[in-house]
Coordinates of C-alpha atoms and ligand atoms in Angstrom, one line a residue:
X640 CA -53.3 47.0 -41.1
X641 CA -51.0 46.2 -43.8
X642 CA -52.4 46.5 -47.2
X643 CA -53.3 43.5 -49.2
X644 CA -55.2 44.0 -51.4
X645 CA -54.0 43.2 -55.0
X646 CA -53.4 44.9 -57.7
X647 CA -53.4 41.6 -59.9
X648 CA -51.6 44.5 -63.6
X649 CA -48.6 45.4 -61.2
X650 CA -48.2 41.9 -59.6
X651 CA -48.0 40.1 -63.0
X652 CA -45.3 42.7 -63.5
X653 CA -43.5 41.8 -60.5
X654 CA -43.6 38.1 -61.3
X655 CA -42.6 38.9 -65.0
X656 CA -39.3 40.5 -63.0
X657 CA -39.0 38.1 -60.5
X658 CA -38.8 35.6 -63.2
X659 CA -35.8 36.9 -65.6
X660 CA -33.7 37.7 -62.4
X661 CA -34.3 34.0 -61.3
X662 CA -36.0 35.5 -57.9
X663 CA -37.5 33.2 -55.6
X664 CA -39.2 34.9 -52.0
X665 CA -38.7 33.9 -48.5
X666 CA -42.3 33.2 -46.6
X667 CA -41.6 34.5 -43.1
X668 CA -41.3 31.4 -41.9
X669 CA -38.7 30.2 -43.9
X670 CA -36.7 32.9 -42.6
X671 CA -37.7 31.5 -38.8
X672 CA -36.9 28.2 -39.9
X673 CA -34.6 28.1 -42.4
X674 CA -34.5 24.3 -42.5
X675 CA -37.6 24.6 -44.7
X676 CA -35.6 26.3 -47.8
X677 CA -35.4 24.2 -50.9
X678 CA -32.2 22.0 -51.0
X679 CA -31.7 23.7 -54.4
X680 CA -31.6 27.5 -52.6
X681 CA -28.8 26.3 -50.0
X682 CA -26.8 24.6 -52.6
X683 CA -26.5 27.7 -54.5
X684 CA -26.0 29.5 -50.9
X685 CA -22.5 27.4 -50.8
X686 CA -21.3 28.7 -53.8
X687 CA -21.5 32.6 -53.2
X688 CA -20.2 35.4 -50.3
X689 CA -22.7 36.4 -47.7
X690 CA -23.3 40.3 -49.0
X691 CA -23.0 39.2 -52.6
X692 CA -25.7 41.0 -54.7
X693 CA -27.3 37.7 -56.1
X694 CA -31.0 37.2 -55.2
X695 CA -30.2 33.8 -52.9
X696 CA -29.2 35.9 -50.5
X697 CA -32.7 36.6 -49.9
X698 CA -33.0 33.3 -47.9
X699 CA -29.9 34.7 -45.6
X700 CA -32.8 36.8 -43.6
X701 CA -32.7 34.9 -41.1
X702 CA -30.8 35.2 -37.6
X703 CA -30.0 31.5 -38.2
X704 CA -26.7 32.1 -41.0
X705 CA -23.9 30.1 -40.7
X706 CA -21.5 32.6 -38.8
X707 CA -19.0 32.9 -41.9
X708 CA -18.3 35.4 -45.5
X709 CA -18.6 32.9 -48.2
X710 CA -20.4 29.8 -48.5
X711 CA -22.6 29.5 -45.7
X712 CA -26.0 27.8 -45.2
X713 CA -27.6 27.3 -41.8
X714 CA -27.0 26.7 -38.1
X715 CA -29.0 27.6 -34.7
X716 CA -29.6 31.2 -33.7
X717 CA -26.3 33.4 -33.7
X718 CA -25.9 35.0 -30.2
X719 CA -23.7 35.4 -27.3
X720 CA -23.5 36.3 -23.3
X721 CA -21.6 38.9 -22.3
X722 CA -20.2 37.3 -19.0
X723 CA -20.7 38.8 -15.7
X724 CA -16.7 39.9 -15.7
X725 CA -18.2 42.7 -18.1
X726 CA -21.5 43.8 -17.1
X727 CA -20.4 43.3 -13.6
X728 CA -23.9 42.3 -12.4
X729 CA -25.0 38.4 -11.8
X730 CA -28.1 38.5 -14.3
X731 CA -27.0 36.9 -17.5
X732 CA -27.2 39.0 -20.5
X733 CA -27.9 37.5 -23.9
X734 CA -27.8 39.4 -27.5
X735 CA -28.4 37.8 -30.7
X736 CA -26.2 38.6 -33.6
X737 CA -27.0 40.4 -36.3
X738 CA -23.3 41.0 -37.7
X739 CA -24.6 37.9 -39.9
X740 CA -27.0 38.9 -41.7
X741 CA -26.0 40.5 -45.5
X742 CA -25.6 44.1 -45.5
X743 CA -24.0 43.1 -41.7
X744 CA -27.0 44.3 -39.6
X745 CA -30.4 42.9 -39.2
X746 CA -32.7 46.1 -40.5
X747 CA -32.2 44.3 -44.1
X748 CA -35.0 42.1 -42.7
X749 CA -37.2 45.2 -41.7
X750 CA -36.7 46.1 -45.2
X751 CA -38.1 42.9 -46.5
X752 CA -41.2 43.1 -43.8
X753 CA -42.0 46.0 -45.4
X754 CA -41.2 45.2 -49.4
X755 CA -42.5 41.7 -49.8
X756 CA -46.1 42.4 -49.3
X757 CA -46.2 45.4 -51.4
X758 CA -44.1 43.0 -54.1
X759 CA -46.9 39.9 -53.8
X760 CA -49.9 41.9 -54.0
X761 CA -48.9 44.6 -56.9
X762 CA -49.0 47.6 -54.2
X763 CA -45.4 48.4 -56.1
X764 CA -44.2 48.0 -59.2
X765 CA -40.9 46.6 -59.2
X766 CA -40.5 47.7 -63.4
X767 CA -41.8 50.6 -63.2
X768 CA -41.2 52.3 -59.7
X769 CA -38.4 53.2 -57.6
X770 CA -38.2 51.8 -53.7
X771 CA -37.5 54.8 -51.4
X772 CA -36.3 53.9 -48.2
X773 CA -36.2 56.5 -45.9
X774 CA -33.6 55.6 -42.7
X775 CA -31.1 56.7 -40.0
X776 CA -28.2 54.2 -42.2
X777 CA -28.8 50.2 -41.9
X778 CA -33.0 50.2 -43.2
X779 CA -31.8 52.4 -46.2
X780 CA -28.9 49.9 -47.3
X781 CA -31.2 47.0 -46.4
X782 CA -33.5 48.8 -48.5
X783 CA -31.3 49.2 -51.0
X784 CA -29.6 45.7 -51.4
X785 CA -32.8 44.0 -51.3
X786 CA -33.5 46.3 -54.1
X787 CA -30.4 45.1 -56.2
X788 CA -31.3 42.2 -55.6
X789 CA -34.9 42.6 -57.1
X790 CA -33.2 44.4 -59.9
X791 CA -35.0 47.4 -59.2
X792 CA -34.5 50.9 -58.7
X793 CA -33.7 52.7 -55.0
X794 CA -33.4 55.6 -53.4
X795 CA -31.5 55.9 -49.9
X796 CA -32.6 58.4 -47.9
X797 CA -30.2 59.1 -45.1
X798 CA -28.7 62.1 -42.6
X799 CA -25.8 63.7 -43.4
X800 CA -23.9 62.8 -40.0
X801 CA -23.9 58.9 -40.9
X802 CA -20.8 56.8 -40.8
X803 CA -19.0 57.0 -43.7
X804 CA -18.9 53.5 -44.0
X805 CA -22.3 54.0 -44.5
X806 CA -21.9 56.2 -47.2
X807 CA -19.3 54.5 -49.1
X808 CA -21.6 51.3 -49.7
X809 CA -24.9 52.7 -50.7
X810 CA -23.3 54.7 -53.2
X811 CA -22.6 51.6 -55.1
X812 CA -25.6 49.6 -54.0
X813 CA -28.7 52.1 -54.4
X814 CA -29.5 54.1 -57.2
X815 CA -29.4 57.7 -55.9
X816 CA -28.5 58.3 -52.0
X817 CA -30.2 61.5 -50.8
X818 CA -28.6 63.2 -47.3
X819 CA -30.5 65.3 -45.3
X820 CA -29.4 67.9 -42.5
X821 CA -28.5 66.7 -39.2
X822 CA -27.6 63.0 -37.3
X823 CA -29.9 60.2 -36.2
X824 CA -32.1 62.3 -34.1
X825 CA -33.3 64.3 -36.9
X826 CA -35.9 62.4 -38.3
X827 CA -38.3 65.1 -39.2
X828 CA -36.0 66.1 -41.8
X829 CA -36.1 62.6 -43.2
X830 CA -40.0 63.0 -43.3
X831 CA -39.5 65.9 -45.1
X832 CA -37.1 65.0 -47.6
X833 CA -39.7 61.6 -48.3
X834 CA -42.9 64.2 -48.7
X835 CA -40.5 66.3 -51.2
X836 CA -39.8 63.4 -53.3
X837 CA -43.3 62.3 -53.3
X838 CA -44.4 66.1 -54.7
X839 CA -41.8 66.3 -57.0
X840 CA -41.8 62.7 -58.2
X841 CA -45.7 61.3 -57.8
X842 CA -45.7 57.8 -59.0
X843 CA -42.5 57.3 -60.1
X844 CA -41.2 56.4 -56.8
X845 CA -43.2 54.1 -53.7
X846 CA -41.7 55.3 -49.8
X847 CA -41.4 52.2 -47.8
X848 CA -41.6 54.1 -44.8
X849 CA -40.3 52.0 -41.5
X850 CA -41.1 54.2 -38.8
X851 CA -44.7 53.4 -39.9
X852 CA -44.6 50.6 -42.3
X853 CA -46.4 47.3 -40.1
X854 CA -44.0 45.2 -42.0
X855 CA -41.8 46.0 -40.1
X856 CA -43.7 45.4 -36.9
X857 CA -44.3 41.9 -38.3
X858 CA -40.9 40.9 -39.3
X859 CA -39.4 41.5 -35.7
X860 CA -42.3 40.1 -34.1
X861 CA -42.2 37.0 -36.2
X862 CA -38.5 36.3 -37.5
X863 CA -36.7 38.0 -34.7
X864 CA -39.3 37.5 -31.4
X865 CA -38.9 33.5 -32.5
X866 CA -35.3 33.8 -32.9
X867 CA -35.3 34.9 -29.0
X868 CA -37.9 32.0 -27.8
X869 CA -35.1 29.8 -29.2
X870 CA -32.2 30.9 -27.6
X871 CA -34.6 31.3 -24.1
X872 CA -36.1 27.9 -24.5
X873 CA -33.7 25.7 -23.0
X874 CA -32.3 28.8 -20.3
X875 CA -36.4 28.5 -18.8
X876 CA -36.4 24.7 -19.1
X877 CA -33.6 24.5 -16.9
X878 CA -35.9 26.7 -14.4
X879 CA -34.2 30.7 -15.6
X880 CA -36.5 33.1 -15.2
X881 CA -36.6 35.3 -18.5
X882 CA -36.8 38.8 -16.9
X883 CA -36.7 41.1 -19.9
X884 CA -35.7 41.9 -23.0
X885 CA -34.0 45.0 -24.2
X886 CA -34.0 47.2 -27.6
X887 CA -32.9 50.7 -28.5
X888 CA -35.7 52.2 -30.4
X889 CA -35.2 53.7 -33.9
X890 CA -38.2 52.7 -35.9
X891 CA -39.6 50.6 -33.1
X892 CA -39.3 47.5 -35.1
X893 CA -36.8 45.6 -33.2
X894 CA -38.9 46.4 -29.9
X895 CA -42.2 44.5 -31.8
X896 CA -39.9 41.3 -30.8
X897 CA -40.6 42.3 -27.0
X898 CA -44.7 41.7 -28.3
X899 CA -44.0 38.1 -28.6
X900 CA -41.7 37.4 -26.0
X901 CA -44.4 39.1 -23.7
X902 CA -47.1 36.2 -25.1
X903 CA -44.8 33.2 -24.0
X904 CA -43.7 34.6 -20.7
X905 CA -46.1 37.8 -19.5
X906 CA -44.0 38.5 -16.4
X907 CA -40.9 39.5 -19.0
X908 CA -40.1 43.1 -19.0
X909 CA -40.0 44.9 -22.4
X910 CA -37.2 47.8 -21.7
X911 CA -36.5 50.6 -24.7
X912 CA -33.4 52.3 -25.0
X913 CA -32.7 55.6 -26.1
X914 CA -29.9 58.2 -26.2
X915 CA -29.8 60.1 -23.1
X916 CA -28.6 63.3 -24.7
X917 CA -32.2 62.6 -26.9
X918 CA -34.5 61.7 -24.1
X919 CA -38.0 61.6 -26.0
X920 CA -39.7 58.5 -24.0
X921 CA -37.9 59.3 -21.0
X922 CA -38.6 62.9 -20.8
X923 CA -40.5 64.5 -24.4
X924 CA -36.9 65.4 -24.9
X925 CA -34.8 66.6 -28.0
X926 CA -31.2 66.9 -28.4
X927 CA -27.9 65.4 -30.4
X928 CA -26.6 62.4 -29.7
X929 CA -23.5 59.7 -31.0
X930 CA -25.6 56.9 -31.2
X931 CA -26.0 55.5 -34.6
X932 CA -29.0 53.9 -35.7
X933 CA -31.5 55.2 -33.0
X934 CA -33.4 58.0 -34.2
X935 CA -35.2 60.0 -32.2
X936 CA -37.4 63.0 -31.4
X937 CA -40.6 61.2 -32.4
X938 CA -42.4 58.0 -31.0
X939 CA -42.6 55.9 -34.4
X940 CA -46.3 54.9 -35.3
X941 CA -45.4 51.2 -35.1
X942 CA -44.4 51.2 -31.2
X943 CA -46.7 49.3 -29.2
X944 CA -46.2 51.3 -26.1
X945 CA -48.8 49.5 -23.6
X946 CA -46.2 47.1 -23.9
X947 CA -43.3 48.6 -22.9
X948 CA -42.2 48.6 -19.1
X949 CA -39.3 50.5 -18.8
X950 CA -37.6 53.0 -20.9
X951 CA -33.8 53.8 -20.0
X952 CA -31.6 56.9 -21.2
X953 CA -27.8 55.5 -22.3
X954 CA -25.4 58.1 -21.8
X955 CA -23.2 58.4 -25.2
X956 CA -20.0 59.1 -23.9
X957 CA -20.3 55.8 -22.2
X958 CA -21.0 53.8 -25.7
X959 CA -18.3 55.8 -27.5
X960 CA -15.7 54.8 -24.5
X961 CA -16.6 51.3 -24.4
X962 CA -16.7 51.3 -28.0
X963 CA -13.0 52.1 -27.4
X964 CA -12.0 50.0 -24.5
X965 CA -13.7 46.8 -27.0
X966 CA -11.6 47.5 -30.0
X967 CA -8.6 49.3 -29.3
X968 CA -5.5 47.5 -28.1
X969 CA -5.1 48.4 -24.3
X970 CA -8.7 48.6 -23.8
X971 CA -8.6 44.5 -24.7
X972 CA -5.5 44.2 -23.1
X973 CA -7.3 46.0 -19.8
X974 CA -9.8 43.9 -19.9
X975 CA -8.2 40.6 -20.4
X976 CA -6.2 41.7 -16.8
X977 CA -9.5 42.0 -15.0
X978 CA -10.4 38.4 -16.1
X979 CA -12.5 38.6 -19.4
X980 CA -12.0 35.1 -21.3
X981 CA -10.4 35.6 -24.5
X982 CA -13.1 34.5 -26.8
X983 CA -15.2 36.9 -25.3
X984 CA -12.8 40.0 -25.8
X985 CA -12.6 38.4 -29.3
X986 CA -16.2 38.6 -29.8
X987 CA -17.0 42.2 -28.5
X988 CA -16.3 43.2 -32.2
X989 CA -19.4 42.0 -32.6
X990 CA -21.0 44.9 -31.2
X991 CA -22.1 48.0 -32.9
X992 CA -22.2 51.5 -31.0
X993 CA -26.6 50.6 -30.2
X994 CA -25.7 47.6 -29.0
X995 CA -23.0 48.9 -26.6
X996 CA -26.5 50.9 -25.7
X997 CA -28.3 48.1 -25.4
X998 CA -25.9 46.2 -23.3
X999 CA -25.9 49.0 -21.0
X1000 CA -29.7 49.4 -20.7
X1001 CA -29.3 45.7 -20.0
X1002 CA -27.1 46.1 -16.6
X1003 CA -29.1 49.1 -15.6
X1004 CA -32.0 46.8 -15.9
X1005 CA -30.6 43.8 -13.7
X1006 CA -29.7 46.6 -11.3
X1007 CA -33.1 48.4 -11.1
X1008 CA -35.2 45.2 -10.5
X1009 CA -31.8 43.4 -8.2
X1010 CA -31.4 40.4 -10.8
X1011 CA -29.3 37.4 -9.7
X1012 CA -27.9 34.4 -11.4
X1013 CA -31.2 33.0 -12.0
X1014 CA -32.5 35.9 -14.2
X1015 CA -31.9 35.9 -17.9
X1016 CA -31.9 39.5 -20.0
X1017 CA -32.1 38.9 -23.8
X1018 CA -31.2 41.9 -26.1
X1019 CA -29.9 42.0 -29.8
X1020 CA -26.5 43.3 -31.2
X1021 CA -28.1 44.9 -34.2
X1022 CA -24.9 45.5 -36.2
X1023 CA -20.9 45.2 -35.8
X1024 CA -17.9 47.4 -35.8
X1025 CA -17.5 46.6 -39.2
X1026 CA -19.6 49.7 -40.1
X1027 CA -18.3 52.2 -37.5
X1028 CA -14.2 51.7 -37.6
X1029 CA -14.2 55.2 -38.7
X1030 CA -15.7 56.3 -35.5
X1031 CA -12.5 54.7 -34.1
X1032 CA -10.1 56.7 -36.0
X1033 CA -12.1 59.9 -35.4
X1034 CA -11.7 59.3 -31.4
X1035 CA -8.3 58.8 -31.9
X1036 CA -7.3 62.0 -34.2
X1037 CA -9.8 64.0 -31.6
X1038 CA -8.3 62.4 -27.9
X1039 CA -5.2 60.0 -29.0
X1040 CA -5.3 56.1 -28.9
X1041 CA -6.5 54.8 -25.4
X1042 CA -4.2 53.8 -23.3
X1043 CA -4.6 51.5 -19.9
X1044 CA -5.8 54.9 -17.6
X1045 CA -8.4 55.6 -20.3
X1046 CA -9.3 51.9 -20.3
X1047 CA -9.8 51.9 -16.1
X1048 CA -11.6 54.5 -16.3
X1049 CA -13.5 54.1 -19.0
X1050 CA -14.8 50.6 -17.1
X1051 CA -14.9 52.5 -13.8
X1052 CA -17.7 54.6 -15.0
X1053 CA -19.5 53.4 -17.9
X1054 CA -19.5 49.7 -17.0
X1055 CA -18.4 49.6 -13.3
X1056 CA -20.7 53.1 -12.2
X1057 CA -23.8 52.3 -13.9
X1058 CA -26.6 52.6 -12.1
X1059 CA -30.4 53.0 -11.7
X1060 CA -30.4 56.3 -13.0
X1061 CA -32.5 57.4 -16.1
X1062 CA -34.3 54.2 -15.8
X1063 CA -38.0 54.6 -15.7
X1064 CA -40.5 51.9 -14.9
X1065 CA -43.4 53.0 -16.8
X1066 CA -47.1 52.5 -15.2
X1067 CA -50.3 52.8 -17.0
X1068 CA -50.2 56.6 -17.4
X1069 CA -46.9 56.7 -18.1
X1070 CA -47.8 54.7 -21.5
X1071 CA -50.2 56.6 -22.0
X1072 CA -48.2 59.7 -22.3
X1073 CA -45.5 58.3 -24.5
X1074 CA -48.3 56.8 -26.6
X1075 CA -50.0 60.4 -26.6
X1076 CA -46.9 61.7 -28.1
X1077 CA -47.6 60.1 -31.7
X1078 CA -50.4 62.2 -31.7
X1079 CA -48.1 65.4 -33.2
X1080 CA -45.8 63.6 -35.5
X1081 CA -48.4 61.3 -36.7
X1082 CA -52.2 62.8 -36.8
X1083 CA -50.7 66.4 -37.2
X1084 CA -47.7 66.0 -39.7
X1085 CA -48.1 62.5 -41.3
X1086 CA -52.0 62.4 -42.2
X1087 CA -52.3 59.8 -39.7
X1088 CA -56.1 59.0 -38.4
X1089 CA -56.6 59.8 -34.3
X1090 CA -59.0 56.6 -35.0
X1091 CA -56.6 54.0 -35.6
X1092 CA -53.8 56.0 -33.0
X1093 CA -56.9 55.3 -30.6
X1094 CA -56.9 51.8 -32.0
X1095 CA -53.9 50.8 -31.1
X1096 CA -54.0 51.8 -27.5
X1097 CA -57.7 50.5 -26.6
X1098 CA -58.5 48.0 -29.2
X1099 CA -56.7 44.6 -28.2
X1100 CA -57.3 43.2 -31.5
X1101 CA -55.2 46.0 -33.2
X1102 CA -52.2 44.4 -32.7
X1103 CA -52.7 40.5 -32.8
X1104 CA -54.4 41.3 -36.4
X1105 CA -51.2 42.5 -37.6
X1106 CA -49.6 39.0 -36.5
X1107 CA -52.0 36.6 -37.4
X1108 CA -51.4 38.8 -40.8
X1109 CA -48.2 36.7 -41.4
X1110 CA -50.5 33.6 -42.5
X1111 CA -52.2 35.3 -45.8
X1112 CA -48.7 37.0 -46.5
X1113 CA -46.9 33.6 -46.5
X1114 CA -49.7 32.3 -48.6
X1115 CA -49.1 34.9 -51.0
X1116 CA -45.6 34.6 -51.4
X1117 CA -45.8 31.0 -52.1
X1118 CA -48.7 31.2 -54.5
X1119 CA -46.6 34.6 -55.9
X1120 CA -43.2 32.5 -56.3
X1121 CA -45.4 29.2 -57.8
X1122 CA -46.8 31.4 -60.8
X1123 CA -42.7 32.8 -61.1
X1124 CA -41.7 29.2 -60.9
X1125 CA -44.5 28.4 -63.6
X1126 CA -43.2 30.9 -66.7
Ligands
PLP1715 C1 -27.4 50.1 -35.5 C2 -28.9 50.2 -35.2 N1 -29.3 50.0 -33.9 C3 -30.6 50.0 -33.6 C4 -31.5 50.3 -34.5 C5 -33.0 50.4 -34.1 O1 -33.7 49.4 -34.6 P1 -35.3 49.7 -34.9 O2 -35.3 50.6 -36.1 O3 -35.8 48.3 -35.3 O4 -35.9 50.3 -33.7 C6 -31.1 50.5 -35.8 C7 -32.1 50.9 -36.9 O5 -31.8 51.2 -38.0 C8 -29.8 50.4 -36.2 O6 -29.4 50.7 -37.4

């Protein structure tokens, strides 16, 4: 459960910091309903840039920014289809944006799923602590601008391999930016660098750990798992059948979404993506792979895998060329020829490498279960090309700029030839088994009790008590930002 019990010395701290930096907190479901922030919050929201370090942009967690750099306050949900000249299949395929968000990728509100709590209860000690937050690249700079924005100290923890787009921000966002060895599938190495710090540094520094934190769980099942009923509403009113939603698993989080989608319609199918090359729910499999922000080799703790029906391997070559044929000139230019609208070609910018993954565990999806035009897929485009045009330049030094062959066949087979394969429909003991997995990173490495893994695979109540959490933490953000407001 996530902890929250107070600890009423540190808390008085944390309103004594909230106050001088002028900080009020987002209740989660001001961040699903934005029209319920003060007047005064989205007047100073017009006045300053969406990734400005000033603590307003607390209220831009939300899916629900208005899609622009400076000045913004609210609209509806940001999210797009990605039309059937594209996926090639007649099941319409939805993602919500997260290019929108500050930091440019939605993880910045798993960060705050994870930090608020521990901020409105005293569990850490925004004076006197540092925030560590352990990540494959987007957690640790959502970590670490929430941070600046709190005024307190951070440490990114983050592999080597990242974008160096990556790179080049923390370093002047977070305090200290540690790299460990290897690329997004090397996780354990992350763990280890975290239980270093910890030894070495004791109290000095708090982990916010999102591979295990609930916070996380919560702020995808609440903020983004609403964000997708929104968009579906009006598709089922009109009679569409909402046949599944898609994530690519890093910490789980973004999956916990699927949890609530599953409530409102229980025939929807909860698909997780991974990296073929990495095939650990697919097959207890290990390996490299080019898809950034997915990490791998471990199930996370906060994966409710009774939930999950299908688990699908994306090849990475296939990301990396369509990443190509989206953003280079005659991979537009090909596609405008086989009749993509403009705005749409204009739009695929919008989408990171993982959500090139997820769009392609989305057709192999519609395939697998024969979707038509009366079948809706919902996914979410986690992040933008802003943060991987270095990728771009790489493939180009390595294999030269794409030209119309490399487009055609690029489509041909990773858009045209996809197809059932590496999809697996998972039945009971199928769960079971990826559930099973946790056991060794969790019980054997991470001091995790084979009680609560148990728990969460027999006891039905495990999970719902996590969500019905979100009504004590609201009420102790606003009683937390009403003693700030009080000084
Ligand atoms: C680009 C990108 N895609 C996908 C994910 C996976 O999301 P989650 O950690 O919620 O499973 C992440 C996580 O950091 C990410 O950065």
């Amino acid at each position: 459960m996530i902890d929250l019990t107070r600890n009423n010395e540190v808390r008085a701290r944390n309103i004594e910091r909230c106050r001088e930096r002028g900080v009020i907190l987002p209740t989660f479901e001001q961040m699903r309903d934005p029209s319920r922030i003060p007047q005064e919050v989205q007047d100073r929201l017009r006045k300053i840039g969406l990734w400005d370090v000033d603590p307003a942009n607390l209220f831009r967690i939300t899916w629900k920014n208005e899609p622009i750099d400076r000045g913004g306050t609210y609209g509806g949900v940001n999210a797009f289809e990605i039309p059937s000249s594209i996926t090639g299949v007649q099941a319409r395929i939805i993602g919500l944006v997260g290019h929108w968000f500050p930091t440019g990728a939605h993880k910045v509100g798993a960060t705050y799923g994870c930090l608020a709590p521990s901020l409105v209860r005293g569990g850490f000690d925004s004076q006197r602590q540092k925030a560590v937050w352990p990540s494959t690249g987007n957690y640790c700079r959502g970590g670490a601008y929430n941070s600046a924005l709190l005024g307190c100290d951070s440490v990114a923890i983050l592999p080597e391999g990242m974008s160096r787009e990556r790179f080049d921000w923390l370093r002047n966002i977070a305090g200290e930016v540690i790299s460990t060895p290897g690329t997004e599938s090397n996780v354990k190495e992350i763990f280890d660098a975290c239980h270093e710090i910890t030894r070495t540094r004791g109290e000095e520094v708090v982990i916010f750990n999102q591979f295990e934190e609930l916070g996380n769980y919560l702020w995808h099942y609440e903020v983004t798992g609403s964000a997708l009923e929104e968009v579906l509403a009006p598709l089922a009113a009109a009679g569409m059948n909402v046949a599944g939603y898609v994530s690519a698993t890093g910490s789980g989080g973004t999956l916990a979404a699927g949890d609530r989608l599953k409530q409102r319609y229980p025939h929807t199918k909860v698909i997780a993506a991974e990296a073929l090359q990495c095939p650990t729910l697919l097959r207890n499999g290990f390996g490299e792979h080019r898809i950034e922000g997915i990490g791998d080799k471990h199930i996370p703790w906060i994966h409710n895998v009774r939930n999950t029906d299908m688990v699908v391997g994306v090849d990475d070559a296939d990301t990396i060329d369509l990443m190509r044929v989206f953003n280079e000139p005659a991979g537009r230019a090909y596609l405008a020829r086989m009749g993509v609208d403009a705005a749409t070609i204009d739009r695929l910018d919008k989408l990171g490498i993982s959500c090139i993954g997820n769009l392609l565990a989305a057709i192999k999806a519609a395939k697998y279960w024969e979707l038509g035009p009366d079948d809706v897929i919902i996914t979410v485009f986690t992040d933008s090309m802003q943060l991987y045009n270095s990728r771009i330049t790489e493939e180009q030094e390595r294999n030269g700029a794409l030209d119309e062959i490399g487009a055609a066949r690029a489509v041909a087979r990773a858009l045209e030839g996809q197809g059932i394969e590496n999809a697996l429909e998972l039945n009971y003991y199928e769960r079971l088994r990826v559930h099973n997995l946790k056991y060794y990173t969790w019980i054997e490495q991470q001091g995790r009790s084979s009680e609560e893994l148990n728990a969460q695979w027999y006891d039905r109540s495990y999970w719902t008590n996590v969500q019905e959490s979100v009504h004590e933490i609201d009420a102790m953000i606003a009683e937390f930002n009403a003693e700030v407001a009080a000084g």
